[in-house]
CSV table of C-alpha atoms in Angstrom, one decimal:
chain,number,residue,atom,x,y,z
A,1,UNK,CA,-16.3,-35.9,-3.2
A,2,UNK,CA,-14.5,-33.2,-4.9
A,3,UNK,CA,-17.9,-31.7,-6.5
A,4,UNK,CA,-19.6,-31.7,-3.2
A,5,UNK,CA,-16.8,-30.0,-1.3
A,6,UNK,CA,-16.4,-27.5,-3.9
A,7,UNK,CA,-19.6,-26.9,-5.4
A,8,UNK,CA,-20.8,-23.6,-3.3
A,9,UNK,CA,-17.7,-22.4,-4.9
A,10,UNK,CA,-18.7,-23.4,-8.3
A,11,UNK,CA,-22.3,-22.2,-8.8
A,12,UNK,CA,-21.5,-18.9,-7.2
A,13,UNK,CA,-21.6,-15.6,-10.3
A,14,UNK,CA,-18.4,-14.9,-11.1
A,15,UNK,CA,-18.2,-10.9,-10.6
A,16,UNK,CA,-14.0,-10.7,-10.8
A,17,UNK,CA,-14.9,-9.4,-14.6
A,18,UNK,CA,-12.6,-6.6,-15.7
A,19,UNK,CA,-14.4,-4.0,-17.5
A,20,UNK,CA,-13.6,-0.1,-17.8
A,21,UNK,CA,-14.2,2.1,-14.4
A,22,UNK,CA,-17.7,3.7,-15.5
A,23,UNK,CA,-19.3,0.2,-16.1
A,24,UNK,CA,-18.2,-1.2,-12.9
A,25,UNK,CA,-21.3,1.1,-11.4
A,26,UNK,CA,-23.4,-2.2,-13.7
A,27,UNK,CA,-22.6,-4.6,-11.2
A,28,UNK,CA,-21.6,-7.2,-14.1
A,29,UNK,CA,-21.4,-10.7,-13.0
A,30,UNK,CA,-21.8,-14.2,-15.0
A,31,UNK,CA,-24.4,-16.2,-13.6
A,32,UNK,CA,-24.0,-19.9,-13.6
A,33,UNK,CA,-27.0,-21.6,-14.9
A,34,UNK,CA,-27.9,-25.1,-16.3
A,35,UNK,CA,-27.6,-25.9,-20.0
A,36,UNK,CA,-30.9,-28.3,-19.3
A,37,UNK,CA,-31.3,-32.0,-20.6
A,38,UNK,CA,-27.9,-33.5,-21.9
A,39,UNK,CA,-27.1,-37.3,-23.0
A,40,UNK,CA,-24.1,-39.0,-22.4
A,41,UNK,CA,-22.9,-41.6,-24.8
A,42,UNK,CA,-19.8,-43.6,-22.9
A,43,UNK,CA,-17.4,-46.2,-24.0
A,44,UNK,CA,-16.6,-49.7,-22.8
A,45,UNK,CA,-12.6,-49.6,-21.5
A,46,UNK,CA,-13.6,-47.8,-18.3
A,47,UNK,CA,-16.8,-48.1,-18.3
A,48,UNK,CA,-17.5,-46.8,-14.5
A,49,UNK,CA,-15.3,-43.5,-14.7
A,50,UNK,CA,-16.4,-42.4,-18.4
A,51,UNK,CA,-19.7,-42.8,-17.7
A,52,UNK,CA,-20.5,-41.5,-14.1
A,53,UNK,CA,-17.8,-38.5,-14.4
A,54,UNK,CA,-19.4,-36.6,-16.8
A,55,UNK,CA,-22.9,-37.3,-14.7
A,56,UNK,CA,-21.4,-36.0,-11.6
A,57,UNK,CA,-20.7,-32.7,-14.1
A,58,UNK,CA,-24.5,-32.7,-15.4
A,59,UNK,CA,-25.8,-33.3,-11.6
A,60,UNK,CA,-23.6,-30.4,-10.2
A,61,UNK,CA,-24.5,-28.0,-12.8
A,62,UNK,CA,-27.9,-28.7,-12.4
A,63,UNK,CA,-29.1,-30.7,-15.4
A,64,UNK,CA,-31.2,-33.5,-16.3
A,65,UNK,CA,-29.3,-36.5,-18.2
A,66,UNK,CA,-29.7,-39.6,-20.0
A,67,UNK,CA,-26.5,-42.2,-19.6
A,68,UNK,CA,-26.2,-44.2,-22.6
A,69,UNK,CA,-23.1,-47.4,-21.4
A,70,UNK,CA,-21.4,-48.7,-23.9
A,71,UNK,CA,-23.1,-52.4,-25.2
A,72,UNK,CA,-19.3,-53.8,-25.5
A,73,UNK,CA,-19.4,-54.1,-21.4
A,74,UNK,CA,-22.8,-55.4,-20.7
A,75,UNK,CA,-22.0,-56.6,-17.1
A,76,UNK,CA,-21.1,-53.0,-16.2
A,77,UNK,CA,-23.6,-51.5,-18.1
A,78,UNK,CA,-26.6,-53.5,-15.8
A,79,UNK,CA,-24.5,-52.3,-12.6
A,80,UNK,CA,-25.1,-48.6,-14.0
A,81,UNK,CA,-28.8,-49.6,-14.2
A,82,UNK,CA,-29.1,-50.7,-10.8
A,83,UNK,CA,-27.6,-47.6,-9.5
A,84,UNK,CA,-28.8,-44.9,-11.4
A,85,UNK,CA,-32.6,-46.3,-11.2
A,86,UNK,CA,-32.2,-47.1,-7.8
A,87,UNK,CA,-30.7,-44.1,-6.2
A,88,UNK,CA,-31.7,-40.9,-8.4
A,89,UNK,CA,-34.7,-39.4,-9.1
A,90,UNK,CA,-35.6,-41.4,-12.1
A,91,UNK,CA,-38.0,-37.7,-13.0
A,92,UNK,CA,-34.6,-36.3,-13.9
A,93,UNK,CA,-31.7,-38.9,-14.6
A,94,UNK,CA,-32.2,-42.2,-16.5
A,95,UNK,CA,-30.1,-44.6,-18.0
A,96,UNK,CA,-30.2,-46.4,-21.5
A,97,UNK,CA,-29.1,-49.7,-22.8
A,98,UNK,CA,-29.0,-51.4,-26.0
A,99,UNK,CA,-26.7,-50.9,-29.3
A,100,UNK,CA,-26.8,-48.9,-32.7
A,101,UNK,CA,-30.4,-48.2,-33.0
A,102,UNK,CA,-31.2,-47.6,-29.3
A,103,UNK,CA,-28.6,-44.9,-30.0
A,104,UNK,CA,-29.7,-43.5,-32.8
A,105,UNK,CA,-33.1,-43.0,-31.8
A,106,UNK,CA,-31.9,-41.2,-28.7
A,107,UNK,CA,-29.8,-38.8,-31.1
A,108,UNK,CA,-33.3,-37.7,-32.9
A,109,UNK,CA,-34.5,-36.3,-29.9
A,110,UNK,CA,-33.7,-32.7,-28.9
A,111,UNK,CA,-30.6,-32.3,-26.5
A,112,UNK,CA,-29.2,-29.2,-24.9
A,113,UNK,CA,-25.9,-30.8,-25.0
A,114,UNK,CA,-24.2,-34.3,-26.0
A,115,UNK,CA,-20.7,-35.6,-24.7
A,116,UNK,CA,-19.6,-38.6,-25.8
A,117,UNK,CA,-16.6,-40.6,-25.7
A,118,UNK,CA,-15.7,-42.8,-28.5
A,119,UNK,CA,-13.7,-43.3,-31.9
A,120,UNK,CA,-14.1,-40.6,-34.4
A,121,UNK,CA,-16.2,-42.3,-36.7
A,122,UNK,CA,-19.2,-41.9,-34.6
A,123,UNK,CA,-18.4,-38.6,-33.3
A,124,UNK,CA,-18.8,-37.7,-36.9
A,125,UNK,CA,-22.3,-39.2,-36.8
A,126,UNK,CA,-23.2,-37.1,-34.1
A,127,UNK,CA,-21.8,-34.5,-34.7
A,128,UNK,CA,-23.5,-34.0,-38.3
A,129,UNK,CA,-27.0,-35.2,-36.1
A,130,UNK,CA,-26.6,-32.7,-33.5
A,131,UNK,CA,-25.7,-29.8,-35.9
A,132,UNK,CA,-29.7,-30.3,-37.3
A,133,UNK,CA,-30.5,-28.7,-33.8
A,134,UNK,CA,-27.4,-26.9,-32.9
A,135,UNK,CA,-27.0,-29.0,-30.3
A,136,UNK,CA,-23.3,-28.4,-28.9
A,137,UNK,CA,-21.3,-31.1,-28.3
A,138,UNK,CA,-18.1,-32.3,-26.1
A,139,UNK,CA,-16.4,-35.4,-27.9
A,140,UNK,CA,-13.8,-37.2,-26.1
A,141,UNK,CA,-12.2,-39.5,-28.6
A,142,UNK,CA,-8.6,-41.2,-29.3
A,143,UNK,CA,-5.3,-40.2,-31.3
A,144,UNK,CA,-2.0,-41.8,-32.6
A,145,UNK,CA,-0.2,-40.7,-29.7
A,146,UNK,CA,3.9,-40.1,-29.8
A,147,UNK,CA,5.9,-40.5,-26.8
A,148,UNK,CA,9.4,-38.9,-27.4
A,149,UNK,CA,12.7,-40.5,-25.5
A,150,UNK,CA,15.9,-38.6,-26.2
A,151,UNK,CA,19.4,-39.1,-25.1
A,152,UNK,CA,19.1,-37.1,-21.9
A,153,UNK,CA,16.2,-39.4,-20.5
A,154,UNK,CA,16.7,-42.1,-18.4
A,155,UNK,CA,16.5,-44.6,-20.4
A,156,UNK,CA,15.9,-47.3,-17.8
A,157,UNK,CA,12.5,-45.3,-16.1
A,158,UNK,CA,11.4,-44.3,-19.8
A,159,UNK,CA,11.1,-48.1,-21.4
A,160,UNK,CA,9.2,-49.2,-17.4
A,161,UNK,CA,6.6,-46.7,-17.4
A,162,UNK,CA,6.0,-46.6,-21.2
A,163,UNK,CA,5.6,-50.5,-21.0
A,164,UNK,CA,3.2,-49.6,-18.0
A,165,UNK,CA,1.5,-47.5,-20.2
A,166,UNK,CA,0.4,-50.1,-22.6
A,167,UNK,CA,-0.3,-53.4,-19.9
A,168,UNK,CA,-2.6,-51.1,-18.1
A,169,UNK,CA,-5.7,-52.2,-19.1
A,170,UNK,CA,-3.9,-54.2,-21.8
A,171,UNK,CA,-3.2,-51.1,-23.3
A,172,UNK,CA,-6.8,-50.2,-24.0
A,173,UNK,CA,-6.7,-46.5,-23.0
A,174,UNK,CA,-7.1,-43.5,-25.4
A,175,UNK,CA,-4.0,-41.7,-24.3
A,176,UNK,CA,-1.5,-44.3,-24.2
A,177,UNK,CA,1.5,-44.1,-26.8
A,178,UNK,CA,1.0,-45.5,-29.9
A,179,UNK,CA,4.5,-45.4,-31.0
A,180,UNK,CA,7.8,-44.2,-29.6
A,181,UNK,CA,10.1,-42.1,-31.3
A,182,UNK,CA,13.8,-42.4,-30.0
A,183,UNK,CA,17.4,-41.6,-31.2
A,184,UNK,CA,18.7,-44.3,-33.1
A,185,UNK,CA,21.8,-44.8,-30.8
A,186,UNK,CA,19.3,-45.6,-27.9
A,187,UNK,CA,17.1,-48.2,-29.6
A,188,UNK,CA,19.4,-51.2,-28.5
A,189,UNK,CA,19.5,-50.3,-25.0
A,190,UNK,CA,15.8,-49.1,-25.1
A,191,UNK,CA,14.6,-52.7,-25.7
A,192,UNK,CA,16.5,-54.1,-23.5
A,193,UNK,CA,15.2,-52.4,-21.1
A,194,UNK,CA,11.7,-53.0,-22.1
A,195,UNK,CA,12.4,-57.0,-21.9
A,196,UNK,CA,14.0,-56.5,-18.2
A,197,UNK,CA,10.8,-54.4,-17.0
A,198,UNK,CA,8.0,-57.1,-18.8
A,199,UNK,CA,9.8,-59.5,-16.6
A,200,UNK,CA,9.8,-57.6,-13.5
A,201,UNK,CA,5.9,-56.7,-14.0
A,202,UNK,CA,5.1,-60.7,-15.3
A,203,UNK,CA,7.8,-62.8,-13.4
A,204,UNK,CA,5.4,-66.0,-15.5
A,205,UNK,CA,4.6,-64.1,-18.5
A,206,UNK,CA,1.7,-61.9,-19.0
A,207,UNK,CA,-0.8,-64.7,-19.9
A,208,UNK,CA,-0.7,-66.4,-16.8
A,209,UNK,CA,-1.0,-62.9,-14.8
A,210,UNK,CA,-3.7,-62.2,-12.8
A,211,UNK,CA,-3.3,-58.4,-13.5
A,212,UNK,CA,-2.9,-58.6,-17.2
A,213,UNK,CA,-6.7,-58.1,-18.8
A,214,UNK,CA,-7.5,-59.0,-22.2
A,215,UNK,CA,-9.2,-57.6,-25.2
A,216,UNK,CA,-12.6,-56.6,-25.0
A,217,UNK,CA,-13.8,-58.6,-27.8
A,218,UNK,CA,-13.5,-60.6,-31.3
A,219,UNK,CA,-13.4,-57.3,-34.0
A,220,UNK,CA,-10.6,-55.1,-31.6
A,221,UNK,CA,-8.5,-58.9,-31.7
A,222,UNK,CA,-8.7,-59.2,-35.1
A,223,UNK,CA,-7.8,-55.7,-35.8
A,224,UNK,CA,-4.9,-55.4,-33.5
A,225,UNK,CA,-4.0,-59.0,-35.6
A,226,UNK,CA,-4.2,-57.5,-38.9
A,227,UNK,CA,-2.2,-54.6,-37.7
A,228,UNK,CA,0.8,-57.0,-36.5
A,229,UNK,CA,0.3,-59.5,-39.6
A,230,UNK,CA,0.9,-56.3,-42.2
A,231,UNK,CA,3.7,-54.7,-40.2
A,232,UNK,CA,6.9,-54.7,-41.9
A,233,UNK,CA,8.6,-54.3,-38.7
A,234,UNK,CA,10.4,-56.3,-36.1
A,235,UNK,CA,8.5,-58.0,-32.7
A,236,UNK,CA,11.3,-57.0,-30.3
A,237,UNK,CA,9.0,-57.7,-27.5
A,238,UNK,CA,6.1,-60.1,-26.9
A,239,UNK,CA,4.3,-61.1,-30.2
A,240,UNK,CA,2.1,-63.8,-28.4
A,241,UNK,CA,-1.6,-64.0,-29.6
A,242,UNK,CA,-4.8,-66.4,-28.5
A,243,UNK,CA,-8.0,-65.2,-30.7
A,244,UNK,CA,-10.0,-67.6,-28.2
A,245,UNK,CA,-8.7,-66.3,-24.7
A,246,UNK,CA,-9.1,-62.5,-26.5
A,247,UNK,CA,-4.9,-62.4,-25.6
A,248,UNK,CA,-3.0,-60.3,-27.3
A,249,UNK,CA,0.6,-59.9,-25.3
A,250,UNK,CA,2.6,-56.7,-24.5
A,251,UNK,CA,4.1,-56.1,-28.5
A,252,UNK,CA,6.8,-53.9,-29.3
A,253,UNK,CA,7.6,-53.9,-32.9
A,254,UNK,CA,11.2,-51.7,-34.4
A,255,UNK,CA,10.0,-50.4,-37.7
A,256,UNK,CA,12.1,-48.3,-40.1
A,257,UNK,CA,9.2,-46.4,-41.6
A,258,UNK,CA,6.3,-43.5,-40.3
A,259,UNK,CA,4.6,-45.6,-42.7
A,260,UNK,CA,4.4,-48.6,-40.9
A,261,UNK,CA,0.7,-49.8,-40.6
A,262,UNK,CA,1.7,-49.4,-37.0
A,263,UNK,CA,2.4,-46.1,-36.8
A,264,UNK,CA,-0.8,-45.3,-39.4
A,265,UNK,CA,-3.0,-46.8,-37.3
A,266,UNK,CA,-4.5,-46.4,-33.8
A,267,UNK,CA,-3.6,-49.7,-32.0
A,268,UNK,CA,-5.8,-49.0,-28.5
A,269,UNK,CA,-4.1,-51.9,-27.4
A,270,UNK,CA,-0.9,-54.0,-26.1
A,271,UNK,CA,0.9,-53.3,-29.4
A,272,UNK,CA,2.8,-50.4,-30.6
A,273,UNK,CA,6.0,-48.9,-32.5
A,274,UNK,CA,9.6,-48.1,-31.9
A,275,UNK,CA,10.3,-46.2,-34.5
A,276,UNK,CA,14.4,-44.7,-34.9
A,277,UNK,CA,15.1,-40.7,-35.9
A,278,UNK,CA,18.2,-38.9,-36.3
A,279,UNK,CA,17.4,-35.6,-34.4
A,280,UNK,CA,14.3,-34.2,-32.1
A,281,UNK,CA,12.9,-31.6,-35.4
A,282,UNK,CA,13.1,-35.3,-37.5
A,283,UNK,CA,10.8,-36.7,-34.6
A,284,UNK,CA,8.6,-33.7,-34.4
A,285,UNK,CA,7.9,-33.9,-38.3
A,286,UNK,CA,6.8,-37.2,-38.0
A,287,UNK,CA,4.2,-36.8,-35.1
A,288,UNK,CA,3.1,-34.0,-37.3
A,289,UNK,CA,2.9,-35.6,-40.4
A,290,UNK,CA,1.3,-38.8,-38.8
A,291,UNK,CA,-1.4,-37.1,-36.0
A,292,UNK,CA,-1.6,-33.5,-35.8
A,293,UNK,CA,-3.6,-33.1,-32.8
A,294,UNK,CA,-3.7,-36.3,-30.9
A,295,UNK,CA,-5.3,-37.1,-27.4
A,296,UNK,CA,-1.8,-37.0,-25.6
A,297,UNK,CA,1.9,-36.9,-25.7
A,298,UNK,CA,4.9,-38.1,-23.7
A,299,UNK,CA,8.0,-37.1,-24.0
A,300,UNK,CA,10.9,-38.4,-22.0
A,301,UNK,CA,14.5,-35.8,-22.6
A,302,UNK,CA,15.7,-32.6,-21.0
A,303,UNK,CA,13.8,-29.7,-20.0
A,304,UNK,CA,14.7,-28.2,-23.2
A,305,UNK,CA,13.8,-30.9,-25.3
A,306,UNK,CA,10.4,-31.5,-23.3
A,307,UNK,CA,9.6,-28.1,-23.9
A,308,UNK,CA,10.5,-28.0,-27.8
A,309,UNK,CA,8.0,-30.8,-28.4
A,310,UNK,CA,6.0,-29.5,-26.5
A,311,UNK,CA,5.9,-26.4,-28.9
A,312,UNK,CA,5.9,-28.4,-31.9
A,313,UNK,CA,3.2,-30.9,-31.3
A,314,UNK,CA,-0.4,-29.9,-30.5
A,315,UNK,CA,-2.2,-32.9,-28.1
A,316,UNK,CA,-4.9,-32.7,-26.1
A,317,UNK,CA,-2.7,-33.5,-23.2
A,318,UNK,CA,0.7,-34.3,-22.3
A,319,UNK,CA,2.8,-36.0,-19.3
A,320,UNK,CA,6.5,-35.0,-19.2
A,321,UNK,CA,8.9,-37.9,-18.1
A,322,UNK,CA,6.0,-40.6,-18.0
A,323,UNK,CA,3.0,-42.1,-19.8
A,324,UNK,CA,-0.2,-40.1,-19.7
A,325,UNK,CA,0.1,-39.6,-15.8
A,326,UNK,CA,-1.6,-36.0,-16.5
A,327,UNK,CA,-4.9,-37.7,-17.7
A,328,UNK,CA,-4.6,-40.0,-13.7
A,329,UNK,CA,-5.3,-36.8,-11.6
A,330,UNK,CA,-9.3,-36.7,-11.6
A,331,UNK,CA,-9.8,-33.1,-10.6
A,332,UNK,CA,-7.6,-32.0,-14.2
A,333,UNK,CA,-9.5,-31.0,-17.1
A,334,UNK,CA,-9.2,-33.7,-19.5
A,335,UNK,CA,-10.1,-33.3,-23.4
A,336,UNK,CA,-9.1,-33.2,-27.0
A,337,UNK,CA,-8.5,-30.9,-29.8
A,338,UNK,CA,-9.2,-31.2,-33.2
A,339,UNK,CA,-9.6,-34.5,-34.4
A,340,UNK,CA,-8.7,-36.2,-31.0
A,341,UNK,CA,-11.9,-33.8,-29.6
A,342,UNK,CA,-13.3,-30.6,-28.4
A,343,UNK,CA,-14.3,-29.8,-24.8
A,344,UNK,CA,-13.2,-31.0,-21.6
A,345,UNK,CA,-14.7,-32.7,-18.0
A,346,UNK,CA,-13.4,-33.8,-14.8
A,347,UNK,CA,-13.4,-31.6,-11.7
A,348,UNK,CA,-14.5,-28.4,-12.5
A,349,UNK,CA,-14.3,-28.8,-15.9
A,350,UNK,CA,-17.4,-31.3,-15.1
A,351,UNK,CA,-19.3,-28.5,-14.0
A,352,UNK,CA,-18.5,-26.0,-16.9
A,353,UNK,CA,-19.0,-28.5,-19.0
A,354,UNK,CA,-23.2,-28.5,-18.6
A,355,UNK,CA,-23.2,-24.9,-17.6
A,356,UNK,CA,-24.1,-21.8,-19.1
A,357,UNK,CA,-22.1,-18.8,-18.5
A,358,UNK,CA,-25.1,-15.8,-18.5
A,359,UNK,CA,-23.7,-12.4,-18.5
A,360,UNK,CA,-26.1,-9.6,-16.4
A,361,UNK,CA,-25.4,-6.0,-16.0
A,362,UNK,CA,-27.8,-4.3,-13.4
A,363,UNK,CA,-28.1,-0.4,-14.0
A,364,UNK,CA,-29.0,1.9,-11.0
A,365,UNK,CA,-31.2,4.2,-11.4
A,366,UNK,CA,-28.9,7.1,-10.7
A,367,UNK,CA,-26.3,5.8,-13.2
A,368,UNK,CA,-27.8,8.3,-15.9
A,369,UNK,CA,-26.3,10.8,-14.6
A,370,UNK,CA,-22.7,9.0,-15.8
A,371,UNK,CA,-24.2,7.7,-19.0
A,372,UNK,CA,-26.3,10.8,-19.7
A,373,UNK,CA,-24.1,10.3,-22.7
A,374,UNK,CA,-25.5,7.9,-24.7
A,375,UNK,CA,-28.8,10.1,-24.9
A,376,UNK,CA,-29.6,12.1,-28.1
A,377,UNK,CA,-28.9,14.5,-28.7
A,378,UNK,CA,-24.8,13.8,-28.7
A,379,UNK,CA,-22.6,16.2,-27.1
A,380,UNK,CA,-18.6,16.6,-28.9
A,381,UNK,CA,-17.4,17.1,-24.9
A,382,UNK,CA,-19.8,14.6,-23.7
A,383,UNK,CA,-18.5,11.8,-26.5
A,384,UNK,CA,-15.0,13.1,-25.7
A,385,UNK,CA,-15.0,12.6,-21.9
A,386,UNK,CA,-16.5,9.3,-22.6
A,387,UNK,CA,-13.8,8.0,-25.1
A,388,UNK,CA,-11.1,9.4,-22.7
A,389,UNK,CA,-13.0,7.0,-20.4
A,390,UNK,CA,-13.7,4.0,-22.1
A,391,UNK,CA,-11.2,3.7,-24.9
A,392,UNK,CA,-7.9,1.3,-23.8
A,393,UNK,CA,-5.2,2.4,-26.0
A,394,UNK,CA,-1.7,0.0,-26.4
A,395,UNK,CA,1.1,1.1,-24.6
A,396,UNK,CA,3.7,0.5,-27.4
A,397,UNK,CA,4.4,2.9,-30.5
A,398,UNK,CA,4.6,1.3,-33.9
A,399,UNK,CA,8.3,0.4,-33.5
A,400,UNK,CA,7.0,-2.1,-30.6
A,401,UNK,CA,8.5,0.3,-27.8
A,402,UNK,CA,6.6,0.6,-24.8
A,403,UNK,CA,5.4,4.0,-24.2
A,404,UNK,CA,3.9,5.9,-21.0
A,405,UNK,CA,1.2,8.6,-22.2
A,406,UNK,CA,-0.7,10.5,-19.3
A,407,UNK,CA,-3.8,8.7,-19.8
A,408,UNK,CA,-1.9,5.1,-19.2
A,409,UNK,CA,-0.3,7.1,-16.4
A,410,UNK,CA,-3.0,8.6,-14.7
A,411,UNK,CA,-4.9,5.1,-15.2
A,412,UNK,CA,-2.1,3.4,-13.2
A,413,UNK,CA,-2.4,5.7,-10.8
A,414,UNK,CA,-6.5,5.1,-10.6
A,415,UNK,CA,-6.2,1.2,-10.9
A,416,UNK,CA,-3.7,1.3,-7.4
A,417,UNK,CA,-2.3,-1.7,-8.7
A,418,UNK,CA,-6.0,-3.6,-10.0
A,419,UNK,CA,-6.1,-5.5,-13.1
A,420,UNK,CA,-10.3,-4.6,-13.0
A,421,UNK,CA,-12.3,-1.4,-12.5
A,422,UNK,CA,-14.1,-3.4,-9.4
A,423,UNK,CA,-11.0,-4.1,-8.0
A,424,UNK,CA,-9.7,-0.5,-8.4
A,425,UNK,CA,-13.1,0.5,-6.7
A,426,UNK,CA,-12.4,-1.9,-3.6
A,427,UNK,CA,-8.9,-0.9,-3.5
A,428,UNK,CA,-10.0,3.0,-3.1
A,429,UNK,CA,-12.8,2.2,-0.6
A,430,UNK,CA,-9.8,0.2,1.3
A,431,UNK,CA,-7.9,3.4,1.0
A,432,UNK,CA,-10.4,6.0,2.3
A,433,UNK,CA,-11.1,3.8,5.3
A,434,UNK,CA,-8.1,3.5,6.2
A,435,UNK,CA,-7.0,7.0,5.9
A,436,UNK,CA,-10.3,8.1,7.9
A,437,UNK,CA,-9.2,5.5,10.7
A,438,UNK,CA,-5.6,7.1,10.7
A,439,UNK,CA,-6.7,10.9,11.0
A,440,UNK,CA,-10.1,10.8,13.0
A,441,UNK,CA,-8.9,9.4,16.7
A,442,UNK,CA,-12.4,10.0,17.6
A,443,UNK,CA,-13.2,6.7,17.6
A,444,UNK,CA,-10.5,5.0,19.6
């Protein structure tokens, strides 16, 4: 619903463009056009939303699209079928199952744009196919995400909605934590925590919960398995595994070591680390050091300390005082950077995403008389004038101090407050009328 209410706003040209007073008599504008024929590639732990988002994008901009779902939810993936071949115009949209080489084959043909949303692996492998066409790209992969708690958090609210964080979908979401960094001095009290909230969210245990999924299949079991088998650390919470049920419970393990398989590797799953530091710049080192650009960050301390992470650790996202609630509101852009991504969707973002920003510049007939200029042959008072014009010059002197020439003067004074030259023409045409209705009564 939020594309149809705002999508007259979306496709109309954006013409708030600030350029220099003489080519505001251009009319510049950037006209929103279609990119053309893009394929989505989604993934398997929300199958619904991380396909059909990105197609409400490609739909509003005004694109045609293939949907590739994910083979690892196959129920999902026929449901996708049934709607997309039932209700669109199967001219324009169309949807594509199968594995590997139904993928493949779709990557040899020629795309005006691929998103897809995976591990980085295969973003590599279509990101090296598409560059044999120029084909752009928006990848919406994973990370080793940190969530920071520090000594001004409530502790209490931090270990419930970080464990929340990884029983959600048994943890299988891209931007939940992977491991926690805390103060030593809170670990003890942290965990306790943690086993009073898994209680409160599974009076019977997790197992037996009807709102406590599994794993999605045999390989991600195994590897989440390996990952607890070769961790040095300590299960302080859960530990409980069924390879035939796909179970894997809510694991906390307290390692001594950014080494830790568990902090190495990407769980995207029910497991992760507590690991202990001695002071918030220790902490920032090792999210650093382990993940330089994940998907998302939490960080759970005082407005200070939320803002020096913050500064210190590049994420795609990042929720303040909770686990990834920033990637739950639907009309945010959400994306990566670097190796967690590039590009974003949702909301607007959708739309941009499969839209091409065309810059046009209409020139009046009469306007030759203003850029008489840039005929031959070239005039020295001519070429002045149009420097005096066109040529924005800083406002600050060498020593960094802010200075007040007559040109940034008089330019003030011709701008009545605009940031734009349009805007400065508007203002001026407000001005005029207004002064005309204040000194000719005539028409009262």
């Amino acid at each position: 619903m939020f594309a149809i209410q705002n999508l007259k706003t979306w496709v109309k040209d954006d013409k708030n463009i600030d350029v220099a007073l003489p080519f505001s008599l251009l009319r510049p504008r950037i006209r929103k056009e279609p990119l053309g024929a893009v394929l989505i590639i989604g993934t398997y732990n929300f199958p619904v939303q991380l396909n059909i988002c990105p197609l409400i994008g490609a739909i509003a901009a005004g694109c045609t699209a293939v949907v590739k779902p994910s083979e690892n939810a196959p129920a999902t993936a026929m449901v996708l079928t049934r709607i997309i071949e039932g209700y669109l115009d199967p001219e324009s949209y169309r949807i594509v199952n199968g594995a590997i080489p139904e993928t493949t084959a779709l990557l040899d043909e020629k795309w005006n744009k691929i998103l897809y949303t995976g591990g980085v692996n295969v973003a590599r492998i279509i990101s090296k196919k598409a560059a044999e066409t120029l084909t752009p790209v928006c990848l919406e992969l994973g990370g080793k995400n940190p969530a920071f708690v520090t000594s001004h958090a409530d502790l209490r609210l931090a270990a419930r909605r970080l464990l929340w964080g990884k029983t959600l979908n048994a943890g299988q979401v891209c931007v939940s934590h992977n491991y926690v960094l805390i103060e030593r001095a809170l670990v003890k009290p942290f965990i306790k925590f943690l086993q009073e909230s898994y209680v409160d969210f599974f009076p019977k245990g997790a197992r037996e919960s009807p709102d406590f999924c599994r794993i999605i299949n045999t390989q991600h079991f195994d590897r989440m398995k390996r990952m607890l088998d070769s961790s040095r650390g300590q299960i302080v919470l859960g530990g409980g595994t069924d390879r035939d049920d796909l179970y894997i419970a809510p694991t906390a393990v307290l390692v001594e070591s950014e080494d830790d398989v568990m902090v190495q590797e990407e769980s995207f799953g029910p497991i992760w680390a507590i690991l202990p530091y001695d002071n918030i710049d220790d902490a920032i080192a090792v999210a650093n050091a382990t993940d330089s650009t994940p998907l998302a960050l939490m960080a759970f301390g005082s407005q200070a300390e939320n803002e020096k992470v913050l500064s210190g650790v590049t994420s795609g996202g990042a929720t303040l005082n909770d686990a990834f609630m920033h990637a739950a509101v639907h009309t945010f852009p959400f994306g990566g950077v670097g190796y967690s991504g590039n590009g974003s969707y949702r909301g607007e973002a959708s739309f941009d995403c499969f839209t091409h920003r065309r810059t046009v510049a209409e020139t009046p007939g009469w306007a030759d008389k203003i850029f008489r200029v840039r005929y031959m042959p070239y005039l020295e008072s001519e070429l002045k004038m149009s420097q005096w014009l066109g040529d924005v010059k800083p406002d600050f002197d060498r020593d960094g101090r802010q200075t007040f020439g007559l040109k940034s003067v008089v330019g003030s004074v011709l701008r009545v407050g605009s940031d734009s030259g349009t805007g400065a023409l508007f203002r001026w045409t407000i001005i005029g009328v207004g002064s005309w209705l204040i000194y000719d009564r005539s028409w009262v």
